[in-house]
């Protein structure tokens, strides 16, 4: 059992309402517990409006817990004196909509925004921009493009580069693959993988694509109406198709395929979440036959 | 003890915002509410007696409570300005020289004088302000932007004969009103985007704080332009050509309840105004009555 103290991010009993104390008050988080440890990718799934984005915003202090505690790298975010700039430097957040995140006129300026705020030297900032652009698969000359003329997918990559340029230790990703083509998506998985293999890093990711959550996450939280209704490994979470479909979620396609085969009386082993695993379990079947 | 997020402006914005409901006030014609609101404000400025301003206050509160809207929201709106109001009232009590003529000094210390008249004017200031805030609330909380626009347009329409472009005027009001919350929300999002990449909006006061807002200006300008373009485009694509020959789905007609409401209100308001002028020193010759 991991010691709770070692968590890079520890969220305990967090409640949040939008527009508190007004007639428009709306409970968005209803007592959430969540933790992220080093080298982990943690996935959050949940129907629209279940509070996923709200929860992510609590992880770098964009929102402060109205009740409960949030600790990132040991710093309690709820405390009035918390050094939020330190936290935000270490917890990078890629927003759900890159339109909301990319605000400078030129790509280069936008990616440099974070490093400049960290007070880095001009040359270092330049290197950071070059490195971040290379990571998302663009040449250095891409820095001179106008952000307003980018396609959505391009903008998303720039947004990711802007966050990576700060070299955060915890990466928050809010539906990072929406609007990306399959190749860019694979590239992103590659980036995430490389990122979290370095020491002291971790990823917390929200997605509506069960397949990618199943494939990337070490642990998954299922958020429904501001509550964690299920958590565990991909295998554990996706062995509860009833609970998921009740809440408007589904199984990843490979798991669904296996389940359909089982319903038709074919004795496939359950538990496959990724395409690879599904292929393996089906192959097993044929191997047993022969 | 937990700290508040530095970006949630929308909470402040919700003050005075339309709250959908089915109270009597919600049902009334927007024109009636505009007239009531304006009359209340004018009366609050006109009256010069504490009892009259108190009666006005009672009138607004009882309208709010009696129609099922409730006065809680309006009181909340008063809370943030209360300290300023108190300071203003104190200044009024001590520092307005013309209030010292023909007045009885109640309290003095060195150069500070407090007279019976200055106390009255301080109290009046608070009373007037409270009535005006409540009156604006009575209107804004129960009237949607759409209704407001129709109300304004219909009230201004008679002036079309002398060349006032009623519809265009209403449209301008409408778009500006709609833009305000959008812009505030966009600012909130932009600040969040900048803050999450290390910009600092947190501490500091006054000029320092203002200087931190500087990097917001250019992006906000661009965002506004983008919104304006989107509005223009969507108006074009719906063949908007201005007010001429345009009919309206909502065509508010004054109903019996509207006439009753406005009648009752004018009676009450008129009575208060009349009392205000009648109970004066000149008529009764009594100082006490004049003060109250
Ligand atoms: N700025 C806001 N003001 C008021 N209510 C809000 C605001 N942002 C979100 N909400 C409400 O809070 C709830 C949770 O929103 P949130 O954005 O966290 O959902 P989500 O799980 O990220 O949804 P999605 O999958 O669609 O992105 C929703 O019901 C939403 O309507
Ligand atoms: Mg979201």
Coordinates of C-alpha atoms and ligand atoms in Angstrom, one line a residue:
Chain A
X1 CA 0.0 0.0 0.0
X2 CA 1.4 3.4 -1.0
X3 CA 1.8 6.0 1.7
X4 CA -0.7 8.7 1.2
X5 CA 2.0 11.2 2.0
X6 CA 3.9 10.3 -1.1
X7 CA 1.1 11.4 -3.4
X8 CA 2.1 14.2 -5.8
X9 CA -1.6 15.2 -5.7
X10 CA -4.0 14.4 -2.9
X11 CA -7.6 15.5 -2.9
X12 CA -9.8 14.8 0.0
X13 CA -13.5 15.4 0.5
X14 CA -13.6 18.3 -1.9
X15 CA -16.9 20.1 -2.5
X16 CA -17.5 22.9 -5.0
X17 CA -20.5 24.9 -6.1
X18 CA -20.5 27.4 -8.9
X19 CA -22.1 30.8 -8.1
X20 CA -22.4 29.9 -4.4
X21 CA -24.9 31.9 -2.4
X22 CA -26.9 33.0 -5.5
X23 CA -30.1 31.7 -7.0
X24 CA -28.0 30.1 -9.7
X25 CA -25.9 28.0 -7.2
X26 CA -25.0 24.6 -8.7
X27 CA -23.2 21.8 -6.9
X28 CA -20.4 20.6 -9.2
X29 CA -18.2 18.5 -6.8
X30 CA -19.8 16.5 -4.0
X31 CA -17.1 15.1 -1.8
X32 CA -14.4 13.9 -4.1
X33 CA -11.3 12.0 -3.0
X34 CA -8.5 11.4 -5.5
X35 CA -4.8 10.9 -5.5
X36 CA -2.0 10.8 -8.0
X37 CA 1.4 9.2 -7.4
X38 CA 4.7 9.5 -9.1
X39 CA 5.0 7.8 -12.6
X40 CA 1.3 7.2 -12.8
X41 CA -1.3 8.1 -15.4
X42 CA -4.6 8.5 -13.8
X43 CA -7.7 8.7 -15.9
X44 CA -11.0 10.4 -15.2
X45 CA -14.1 9.5 -17.0
X46 CA -17.7 10.7 -16.6
X47 CA -20.7 12.0 -18.5
X48 CA -20.9 15.6 -19.6
X49 CA -21.3 18.0 -16.8
X50 CA -20.2 15.6 -14.1
X51 CA -17.5 17.9 -12.8
X52 CA -14.3 16.6 -14.5
X53 CA -13.1 20.0 -15.6
X54 CA -14.0 21.5 -12.3
X55 CA -12.0 18.8 -10.6
X56 CA -9.0 19.5 -12.8
X57 CA -9.1 23.2 -12.0
X58 CA -8.8 22.3 -8.3
X59 CA -5.5 20.6 -9.0
X60 CA -3.5 23.7 -9.9
X61 CA -5.4 26.2 -7.8
X62 CA -7.5 27.9 -10.5
X63 CA -10.4 27.0 -8.2
X64 CA -9.9 26.6 -4.4
X65 CA -11.8 24.0 -2.5
X66 CA -14.9 25.3 -0.7
X67 CA -14.7 22.3 1.6
X68 CA -12.1 19.6 1.9
X69 CA -8.4 19.8 1.1
X70 CA -6.2 19.7 -2.0
X71 CA -2.5 19.2 -1.7
X72 CA -0.2 19.4 -4.6
X73 CA 3.5 18.6 -4.0
X74 CA 2.7 19.0 -0.3
X75 CA 1.4 22.5 -0.6
X76 CA -2.2 22.9 0.6
X77 CA -4.0 24.8 -2.1
X78 CA -7.0 25.8 0.0
X79 CA -4.9 27.8 2.5
X80 CA -5.1 31.6 2.1
X81 CA -1.4 32.0 1.9
X82 CA -0.6 29.2 -0.5
X83 CA 2.0 30.0 -3.1
X84 CA -0.2 29.3 -6.1
X85 CA 2.4 30.4 -8.6
X86 CA 4.7 27.6 -7.4
X87 CA 2.0 25.1 -7.7
X88 CA 1.0 26.2 -11.2
X89 CA 4.6 26.0 -12.3
X90 CA 4.7 22.4 -11.3
X91 CA 1.2 21.5 -12.3
X92 CA 0.7 22.2 -16.0
X93 CA -2.9 22.3 -17.2
X94 CA -4.0 21.7 -20.8
X95 CA -7.5 23.1 -21.1
X96 CA -10.4 21.4 -22.7
X97 CA -10.6 24.0 -25.4
X98 CA -7.4 25.3 -26.9
X99 CA -9.4 28.4 -27.9
X100 CA -9.4 29.3 -24.3
X101 CA -5.8 28.6 -23.8
X102 CA -3.9 30.0 -26.7
X103 CA -4.1 33.8 -26.4
X104 CA -1.0 35.4 -27.8
X105 CA -0.8 36.6 -31.4
X106 CA 2.2 34.4 -32.5
X107 CA 2.7 30.7 -31.7
X108 CA 6.2 31.4 -30.4
X109 CA 5.0 34.1 -27.9
X110 CA 2.3 31.8 -26.7
X111 CA 4.6 28.9 -26.0
X112 CA 7.1 31.3 -24.4
X113 CA 4.5 32.8 -22.0
X114 CA 5.0 30.2 -19.3
X115 CA 8.9 30.1 -19.4
X116 CA 9.0 33.9 -19.5
X117 CA 6.8 34.1 -16.4
X118 CA 9.3 31.7 -14.7
X119 CA 11.9 34.4 -15.2
X120 CA 14.1 32.3 -17.4
X121 CA 16.9 33.9 -19.6
X122 CA 16.0 34.7 -23.2
X123 CA 18.2 32.0 -24.5
X124 CA 16.7 29.4 -22.2
X125 CA 13.2 30.5 -23.2
X126 CA 14.2 30.1 -26.8
X127 CA 15.4 26.6 -26.2
X128 CA 12.3 25.7 -24.3
X129 CA 10.1 26.9 -27.2
X130 CA 12.3 25.0 -29.7
X131 CA 12.1 21.8 -27.5
X132 CA 8.3 22.1 -26.9
X133 CA 7.6 22.6 -30.6
X134 CA 9.8 19.6 -31.5
X135 CA 8.0 17.5 -28.9
X136 CA 4.6 18.2 -30.5
X137 CA 6.1 17.5 -34.0
X138 CA 6.6 21.0 -35.4
X139 CA 9.8 22.7 -36.7
X140 CA 11.1 25.8 -34.9
X141 CA 9.9 28.0 -37.7
X142 CA 6.3 27.2 -36.6
X143 CA 6.8 29.9 -33.9
X144 CA 6.1 32.6 -36.5
X145 CA 2.6 31.4 -37.3
X146 CA -0.4 33.5 -36.3
X147 CA -2.4 31.7 -33.6
X148 CA -5.6 33.0 -35.1
X149 CA -4.9 31.2 -38.3
X150 CA -4.3 27.8 -36.9
X151 CA -6.7 24.9 -37.3
X152 CA -8.2 23.4 -34.1
X153 CA -5.9 20.5 -34.1
X154 CA -2.8 22.7 -34.6
X155 CA -4.0 25.0 -31.8
X156 CA -4.3 22.0 -29.5
X157 CA -0.8 21.0 -30.2
X158 CA 0.4 24.5 -29.6
X159 CA -1.5 24.6 -26.3
X160 CA 0.2 21.3 -25.2
X161 CA 3.6 22.7 -26.2
X162 CA 2.9 25.9 -24.2
X163 CA 2.3 23.8 -21.1
X164 CA 5.2 21.4 -21.7
X165 CA 7.6 24.3 -22.2
X166 CA 7.2 25.1 -18.5
X167 CA 8.4 21.6 -17.7
X168 CA 5.7 20.7 -15.2
X169 CA 5.9 17.7 -13.0
X170 CA 2.2 16.9 -13.0
X171 CA 0.4 17.2 -16.3
X172 CA -3.3 17.8 -16.4
X173 CA -5.0 17.0 -19.7
X174 CA -8.6 17.8 -20.3
X175 CA -9.7 15.8 -23.3
X176 CA -6.4 16.3 -25.0
X177 CA -7.2 14.2 -28.1
X178 CA -10.5 15.8 -29.1
X179 CA -10.1 17.2 -32.6
X180 CA -6.8 15.4 -33.3
X181 CA -6.3 13.1 -36.2
X182 CA -5.2 9.5 -35.4
X183 CA -1.6 10.2 -36.0
X184 CA -1.5 13.3 -33.8
X185 CA -3.3 11.2 -31.2
X186 CA -0.6 8.5 -31.3
X187 CA 2.0 11.2 -31.1
X188 CA 0.3 12.5 -28.0
X189 CA 0.3 9.1 -26.4
X190 CA 4.0 8.9 -27.1
X191 CA 4.5 12.3 -25.5
X192 CA 2.6 11.3 -22.4
X193 CA 4.5 8.1 -22.2
X194 CA 7.8 9.8 -22.4
X195 CA 6.8 12.5 -20.0
X196 CA 5.7 10.2 -17.2
X197 CA 8.7 8.0 -17.5
X198 CA 10.9 10.7 -16.2
X199 CA 11.3 10.8 -12.4
X200 CA 8.8 12.5 -10.3
X201 CA 6.3 13.0 -13.1
X202 CA 2.6 12.0 -13.3
X203 CA -0.3 12.6 -15.6
X204 CA -4.0 13.2 -14.7
X205 CA -6.2 12.9 -17.8
X206 CA -9.8 13.4 -18.6
X207 CA -11.3 11.8 -21.7
X208 CA -14.5 10.6 -23.3
X209 CA -12.7 8.0 -25.3
X210 CA -12.9 4.8 -23.2
X211 CA -10.3 3.1 -25.4
X212 CA -7.6 5.7 -24.8
X213 CA -8.4 5.9 -21.1
X214 CA -8.2 2.1 -20.9
X215 CA -4.9 2.0 -22.7
X216 CA -3.1 4.8 -21.0
X217 CA -4.3 4.8 -17.4
X218 CA -2.9 3.0 -14.5
X219 CA -5.9 3.9 -12.5
X220 CA -9.3 5.2 -13.4
X221 CA -11.8 7.3 -11.5
X222 CA -15.5 7.4 -12.7
X223 CA -17.1 10.7 -11.8
X224 CA -20.9 11.0 -11.9
X225 CA -22.7 14.2 -10.7
X226 CA -19.7 15.3 -8.8
X227 CA -19.1 12.0 -7.0
X228 CA -16.6 9.2 -7.6
X229 CA -18.8 6.2 -8.1
X230 CA -16.1 3.8 -9.1
X231 CA -12.3 3.7 -9.1
X232 CA -9.6 1.2 -9.8
X233 CA -7.5 -0.3 -12.6
X234 CA -8.9 -0.3 -16.1
X235 CA -9.6 -3.9 -15.8
X236 CA -11.6 -3.4 -12.6
X237 CA -13.5 -0.4 -13.7
X238 CA -14.4 -1.9 -17.1
X239 CA -15.7 -5.1 -15.5
X240 CA -18.7 -3.1 -14.4
X241 CA -20.5 -2.4 -17.7
X242 CA -23.9 -2.2 -15.9
X243 CA -22.8 0.7 -13.7
X244 CA -21.1 2.4 -16.6
X245 CA -24.0 2.2 -19.0
X246 CA -26.4 3.4 -16.2
X247 CA -24.4 6.6 -16.2
X248 CA -24.2 7.1 -19.9
X249 CA -20.7 5.7 -20.3
X250 CA -19.6 2.6 -22.2
X251 CA -17.0 0.0 -22.4
X252 CA -13.9 0.4 -24.6
X253 CA -14.6 -1.1 -28.0
X254 CA -12.3 -4.1 -27.4
X255 CA -13.9 -5.0 -24.1
X256 CA -17.3 -4.6 -25.8
X257 CA -16.3 -6.9 -28.5
X258 CA -15.2 -9.6 -26.0
X259 CA -18.5 -9.1 -24.2
X260 CA -20.5 -9.6 -27.3
X261 CA -18.6 -12.8 -28.1
X262 CA -19.3 -14.0 -24.6
X263 CA -23.0 -13.3 -25.0
X264 CA -23.0 -15.4 -28.2
X265 CA -21.7 -18.3 -26.2
X266 CA -18.1 -18.1 -27.2
X267 CA -15.9 -18.7 -24.1
X268 CA -13.5 -15.8 -24.3
X269 CA -11.8 -14.7 -21.2
X270 CA -13.0 -11.3 -19.8
X271 CA -10.9 -8.5 -18.8
X272 CA -9.4 -7.3 -22.1
X273 CA -9.4 -3.5 -22.3
X274 CA -7.0 -2.6 -25.1
X275 CA -7.0 -3.9 -28.7
X276 CA -3.8 -5.8 -28.0
X277 CA -5.3 -7.6 -25.0
X278 CA -8.5 -8.4 -26.9
X279 CA -6.5 -9.9 -29.8
X280 CA -4.5 -11.9 -27.2
X281 CA -7.6 -13.3 -25.5
X282 CA -9.2 -14.2 -28.8
X283 CA -6.0 -15.8 -30.0
X284 CA -5.9 -17.9 -26.8
X285 CA -9.2 -19.3 -27.8
X286 CA -7.9 -20.6 -31.1
X287 CA -4.8 -21.9 -29.5
X288 CA -6.9 -23.9 -27.0
X289 CA -8.9 -25.4 -29.8
X290 CA -6.0 -26.7 -31.9
Chain B
X1 CA -10.5 28.6 6.6
X2 CA -10.2 28.3 2.8
X3 CA -9.3 31.0 0.3
X4 CA -11.5 32.1 -2.5
X5 CA -10.4 31.7 -6.1
X6 CA -9.3 34.9 -7.6
X7 CA -11.2 34.4 -10.8
X8 CA -14.8 33.9 -9.9
X9 CA -16.2 37.3 -11.1
X10 CA -19.4 35.6 -12.2
X11 CA -20.5 35.5 -8.5
X12 CA -20.4 39.2 -8.4
X13 CA -22.1 39.5 -11.7
X14 CA -25.0 37.4 -10.5
X15 CA -26.1 40.4 -8.4
X16 CA -29.1 42.0 -10.0
X17 CA -29.3 39.3 -12.7
X18 CA -32.7 38.1 -13.9
X19 CA -33.9 35.1 -11.9
X20 CA -36.6 33.2 -13.8
X21 CA -39.7 32.8 -11.8
X22 CA -43.5 33.1 -11.7
X23 CA -44.1 35.9 -9.2
X24 CA -46.6 38.6 -9.8
X25 CA -43.7 41.0 -10.7
X26 CA -42.5 38.5 -13.3
X27 CA -45.9 38.6 -14.9
X28 CA -46.3 42.3 -15.1
X29 CA -45.7 44.2 -18.3
X30 CA -42.1 45.4 -18.6
X31 CA -43.3 49.0 -19.3
X32 CA -45.1 49.0 -16.0
X33 CA -42.0 47.9 -14.2
X34 CA -39.8 50.5 -16.0
X35 CA -42.3 53.2 -14.9
X36 CA -42.5 52.0 -11.3
X37 CA -38.7 51.8 -11.1
X38 CA -38.1 55.3 -12.5
X39 CA -40.8 56.7 -10.2
X40 CA -39.3 55.1 -7.2
X41 CA -35.9 56.5 -8.0
X42 CA -37.3 60.0 -8.7
X43 CA -39.3 59.9 -5.5
X44 CA -36.3 58.8 -3.5
X45 CA -34.4 61.8 -4.8
X46 CA -37.3 64.2 -4.2
X47 CA -38.3 63.3 -0.7
X48 CA -36.6 65.2 2.1
X49 CA -38.0 63.7 5.3
X50 CA -36.8 60.6 7.1
X51 CA -40.3 59.3 7.5
X52 CA -41.0 59.6 3.8
X53 CA -37.8 57.8 2.8
X54 CA -38.6 55.1 5.3
X55 CA -42.1 54.8 3.9
X56 CA -40.6 54.5 0.4
X57 CA -38.3 51.8 1.7
X58 CA -41.2 49.9 3.3
X59 CA -43.1 50.3 0.0
X60 CA -40.3 48.7 -2.1
X61 CA -39.7 45.9 0.4
X62 CA -43.4 45.2 0.7
X63 CA -43.7 45.1 -3.1
X64 CA -40.8 42.6 -3.3
X65 CA -42.1 40.5 -0.4
X66 CA -45.8 40.8 -1.3
X67 CA -45.3 39.6 -4.9
X68 CA -43.2 36.6 -3.8
X69 CA -39.9 37.8 -5.1
X70 CA -38.4 38.2 -1.7
X71 CA -36.1 41.0 -0.6
X72 CA -33.1 38.8 0.3
X73 CA -31.4 39.3 -3.0
X74 CA -31.8 43.0 -2.9
X75 CA -30.3 43.2 0.6
X76 CA -27.4 41.2 -0.6
X77 CA -26.7 43.7 -3.3
X78 CA -26.6 46.4 -0.6
X79 CA -24.0 44.6 1.5
X80 CA -20.9 45.2 -0.6
X81 CA -21.6 48.9 -0.9
X82 CA -22.6 49.4 2.8
X83 CA -19.1 50.5 4.0
X84 CA -18.9 53.2 1.3
X85 CA -22.3 54.3 2.1
X86 CA -21.5 54.6 5.8
X87 CA -18.4 56.6 5.1
X88 CA -20.4 58.9 2.8
X89 CA -23.1 59.4 5.4
X90 CA -20.5 60.3 8.1
X91 CA -18.9 62.8 5.8
X92 CA -22.4 64.2 5.1
X93 CA -23.0 64.5 8.8
X94 CA -19.8 66.5 9.5
X95 CA -18.6 68.1 6.5
X96 CA -21.4 69.8 4.5
X97 CA -21.3 73.4 5.7
X98 CA -24.6 74.6 4.4
X99 CA -26.3 72.2 6.6
X100 CA -25.2 74.3 9.6
X101 CA -27.3 77.2 8.8
X102 CA -30.5 77.5 10.8
X103 CA -29.7 74.2 12.5
X104 CA -29.3 73.1 16.1
X105 CA -25.8 71.8 17.0
X106 CA -26.2 68.4 18.6
X107 CA -22.6 67.6 19.1
X108 CA -19.3 69.3 18.4
X109 CA -15.6 68.7 18.9
X110 CA -13.0 71.2 17.7
X111 CA -13.9 71.9 14.1
X112 CA -16.4 69.1 13.8
X113 CA -20.1 70.0 14.1
X114 CA -23.0 67.7 14.0
X115 CA -26.3 69.4 13.6
X116 CA -29.8 68.0 13.6
X117 CA -30.0 68.8 9.9
X118 CA -26.8 67.1 9.0
X119 CA -27.9 64.0 10.8
X120 CA -31.1 64.0 8.8
X121 CA -29.2 64.4 5.6
X122 CA -26.8 61.6 6.5
X123 CA -29.7 59.3 7.2
X124 CA -31.5 60.4 4.1
X125 CA -28.5 59.5 2.0
X126 CA -28.5 56.0 3.2
X127 CA -32.3 55.7 2.9
X128 CA -32.3 57.1 -0.7
X129 CA -29.5 54.8 -1.7
X130 CA -31.2 51.8 -0.3
X131 CA -34.5 52.6 -2.0
X132 CA -32.7 53.1 -5.4
X133 CA -30.8 49.9 -5.2
X134 CA -34.0 48.0 -4.2
X135 CA -36.0 49.6 -7.0
X136 CA -33.4 48.7 -9.6
X137 CA -33.4 45.2 -8.2
X138 CA -37.2 45.0 -8.3
X139 CA -36.9 45.6 -12.0
X140 CA -33.7 43.7 -13.0
X141 CA -34.4 40.5 -11.0
X142 CA -37.8 40.1 -12.5
X143 CA -37.3 41.2 -16.1
X144 CA -35.5 39.3 -18.7
X145 CA -33.3 41.1 -21.1
X146 CA -35.8 40.4 -23.9
X147 CA -38.6 41.9 -21.9
X148 CA -36.5 44.9 -21.0
X149 CA -35.8 45.5 -24.7
X150 CA -39.4 45.2 -25.7
X151 CA -40.3 47.5 -22.9
X152 CA -37.8 50.1 -23.9
X153 CA -38.7 49.9 -27.5
X154 CA -42.4 50.3 -26.8
X155 CA -41.8 53.2 -24.5
X156 CA -39.6 55.0 -27.0
X157 CA -41.8 54.2 -30.0
X158 CA -44.0 57.3 -29.7
X159 CA -40.8 59.3 -30.2
X160 CA -40.3 57.7 -33.6
X161 CA -42.4 60.4 -35.1
X162 CA -39.8 63.0 -34.2
X163 CA -37.0 60.8 -35.7
X164 CA -35.8 58.8 -32.7
X165 CA -34.9 55.3 -34.0
X166 CA -36.7 53.2 -31.3
X167 CA -35.8 49.8 -32.6
X168 CA -32.1 50.6 -33.3
X169 CA -31.9 52.1 -29.8
X170 CA -33.3 49.0 -28.2
X171 CA -31.0 46.8 -30.3
X172 CA -28.0 48.8 -29.1
X173 CA -29.1 48.5 -25.5
X174 CA -29.7 44.8 -26.0
X175 CA -26.4 44.0 -27.5
X176 CA -24.4 45.9 -24.9
X177 CA -26.3 44.2 -22.1
X178 CA -25.7 40.8 -23.6
X179 CA -22.1 41.6 -24.2
X180 CA -21.3 42.5 -20.6
X181 CA -21.5 39.1 -19.0
X182 CA -19.9 37.5 -22.1
X183 CA -16.9 39.8 -21.8
X184 CA -16.6 39.2 -18.1
X185 CA -16.8 35.5 -18.6
X186 CA -14.1 35.7 -21.4
X187 CA -11.9 37.8 -19.1
X188 CA -12.3 35.2 -16.4
X189 CA -11.3 32.4 -18.8
X190 CA -8.3 34.4 -20.2
X191 CA -7.1 35.2 -16.7
X192 CA -7.3 31.5 -15.8
X193 CA -5.3 30.6 -19.0
X194 CA -2.6 33.1 -18.1
X195 CA -2.5 32.2 -14.5
X196 CA -2.1 28.6 -15.1
X197 CA 1.0 29.4 -17.0
X198 CA 2.5 31.5 -14.3
X199 CA 0.9 34.9 -14.6
X200 CA 0.3 36.5 -11.3
X201 CA -3.0 38.2 -10.5
X202 CA -3.1 37.4 -6.9
X203 CA -1.6 39.8 -4.5
X204 CA -0.9 43.5 -4.5
X205 CA -3.3 46.5 -4.5
X206 CA -3.9 49.6 -6.4
X207 CA -1.5 50.4 -9.2
X208 CA 0.4 47.2 -8.9
X209 CA -2.7 45.2 -9.3
X210 CA -3.8 47.3 -12.2
X211 CA -0.4 46.8 -13.9
X212 CA -0.9 43.0 -13.6
X213 CA -4.1 43.4 -15.6
X214 CA -2.2 45.0 -18.5
X215 CA -1.4 41.8 -20.4
X216 CA -5.2 41.2 -20.6
X217 CA -6.0 44.2 -22.6
X218 CA -4.8 43.2 -26.1
X219 CA -6.2 39.7 -26.0
X220 CA -9.5 41.0 -24.6
X221 CA -9.7 43.5 -27.4
X222 CA -9.2 40.7 -30.0
X223 CA -11.8 38.5 -28.2
X224 CA -14.4 41.3 -28.3
X225 CA -13.7 41.9 -32.0
X226 CA -14.2 38.2 -32.6
X227 CA -17.5 38.3 -30.8
X228 CA -18.7 41.4 -32.6
X229 CA -17.8 39.7 -35.9
X230 CA -19.8 36.6 -34.9
X231 CA -22.8 38.7 -34.0
X232 CA -22.6 40.6 -37.3
X233 CA -22.4 37.4 -39.2
X234 CA -25.3 35.7 -37.5
X235 CA -27.4 38.8 -37.9
X236 CA -26.5 38.9 -41.6
X237 CA -27.3 35.2 -42.0
X238 CA -30.7 35.8 -40.5
X239 CA -31.3 38.6 -43.0
X240 CA -31.5 41.3 -40.3
X241 CA -32.2 44.7 -41.9
X242 CA -33.2 46.8 -38.9
X243 CA -36.6 47.5 -37.4
X244 CA -38.7 48.4 -40.4
X245 CA -41.6 46.0 -40.9
X246 CA -40.3 43.6 -38.3
X247 CA -42.9 41.9 -36.2
X248 CA -42.4 40.4 -32.8
X249 CA -43.3 37.1 -31.3
X250 CA -43.7 38.7 -27.9
X251 CA -46.1 41.5 -28.1
X252 CA -46.8 42.6 -24.5
X253 CA -50.2 44.0 -24.0
X254 CA -51.2 45.9 -21.0
X255 CA -53.6 43.7 -19.0
X256 CA -56.0 44.5 -16.2
X257 CA -53.4 43.4 -13.6
X258 CA -50.9 45.9 -15.2
X259 CA -53.4 48.8 -14.8
X260 CA -54.2 47.8 -11.3
X261 CA -50.6 47.5 -10.3
X262 CA -49.6 50.8 -11.8
X263 CA -52.6 52.5 -10.3
X264 CA -52.0 51.1 -6.8
X265 CA -48.3 52.0 -7.0
X266 CA -49.0 55.6 -8.2
X267 CA -51.5 56.0 -5.3
X268 CA -49.0 54.8 -2.7
X269 CA -46.1 56.7 -4.2
X270 CA -48.1 59.8 -4.6
X271 CA -49.4 59.6 -1.0
X272 CA -45.8 59.4 0.3
X273 CA -44.7 62.3 -1.8
X274 CA -47.7 64.4 -0.7
X275 CA -47.1 63.5 2.9
X276 CA -43.5 64.5 2.5
X277 CA -44.5 68.0 1.4
X278 CA -47.4 68.4 3.7
X279 CA -45.6 67.6 6.9
X280 CA -43.2 70.5 6.6
X281 CA -42.2 73.1 9.0
X282 CA -44.0 75.7 7.0
X283 CA -47.3 74.0 7.4
X284 CA -47.0 72.7 11.0
X285 CA -44.5 75.1 12.4
X286 CA -43.0 72.3 14.4
X287 CA -39.3 71.6 14.3
X288 CA -39.7 68.0 15.4
X289 CA -42.0 67.1 12.5
X290 CA -39.6 68.8 10.1
X291 CA -36.7 66.8 11.3
X292 CA -38.4 63.5 11.0
Ligands
LIG1 N1 -18.5 28.9 -14.9 C1 -19.5 28.1 -14.5 N2 -20.6 28.7 -13.9 C2 -21.7 28.0 -13.5 N3 -21.8 26.7 -13.7 C3 -20.8 26.0 -14.3 C4 -19.6 26.7 -14.7 N4 -18.8 25.8 -15.3 C5 -19.4 24.6 -15.1 N5 -20.6 24.7 -14.5 C6 -21.5 23.6 -14.2 O1 -20.8 22.7 -13.3 C7 -21.1 21.4 -13.7 C8 -19.8 20.7 -14.0 O2 -19.1 21.2 -15.1 P1 -17.8 20.7 -15.7 O3 -17.3 21.7 -16.7 O4 -16.8 20.4 -14.6 O5 -18.2 19.3 -16.4 P2 -17.4 18.3 -17.2 O6 -17.5 17.0 -16.5 O7 -16.0 18.8 -17.5 O8 -18.2 18.2 -18.6 P3 -17.7 18.0 -20.1 O9 -17.5 16.5 -20.2 O10 -18.9 18.4 -20.9 O11 -16.5 18.8 -20.3 C9 -22.0 21.4 -15.0 O12 -23.3 21.1 -14.5 C10 -21.9 22.8 -15.5 O13 -23.1 23.3 -16.0
LIG2 MG1 -15.1 19.4 -19.2

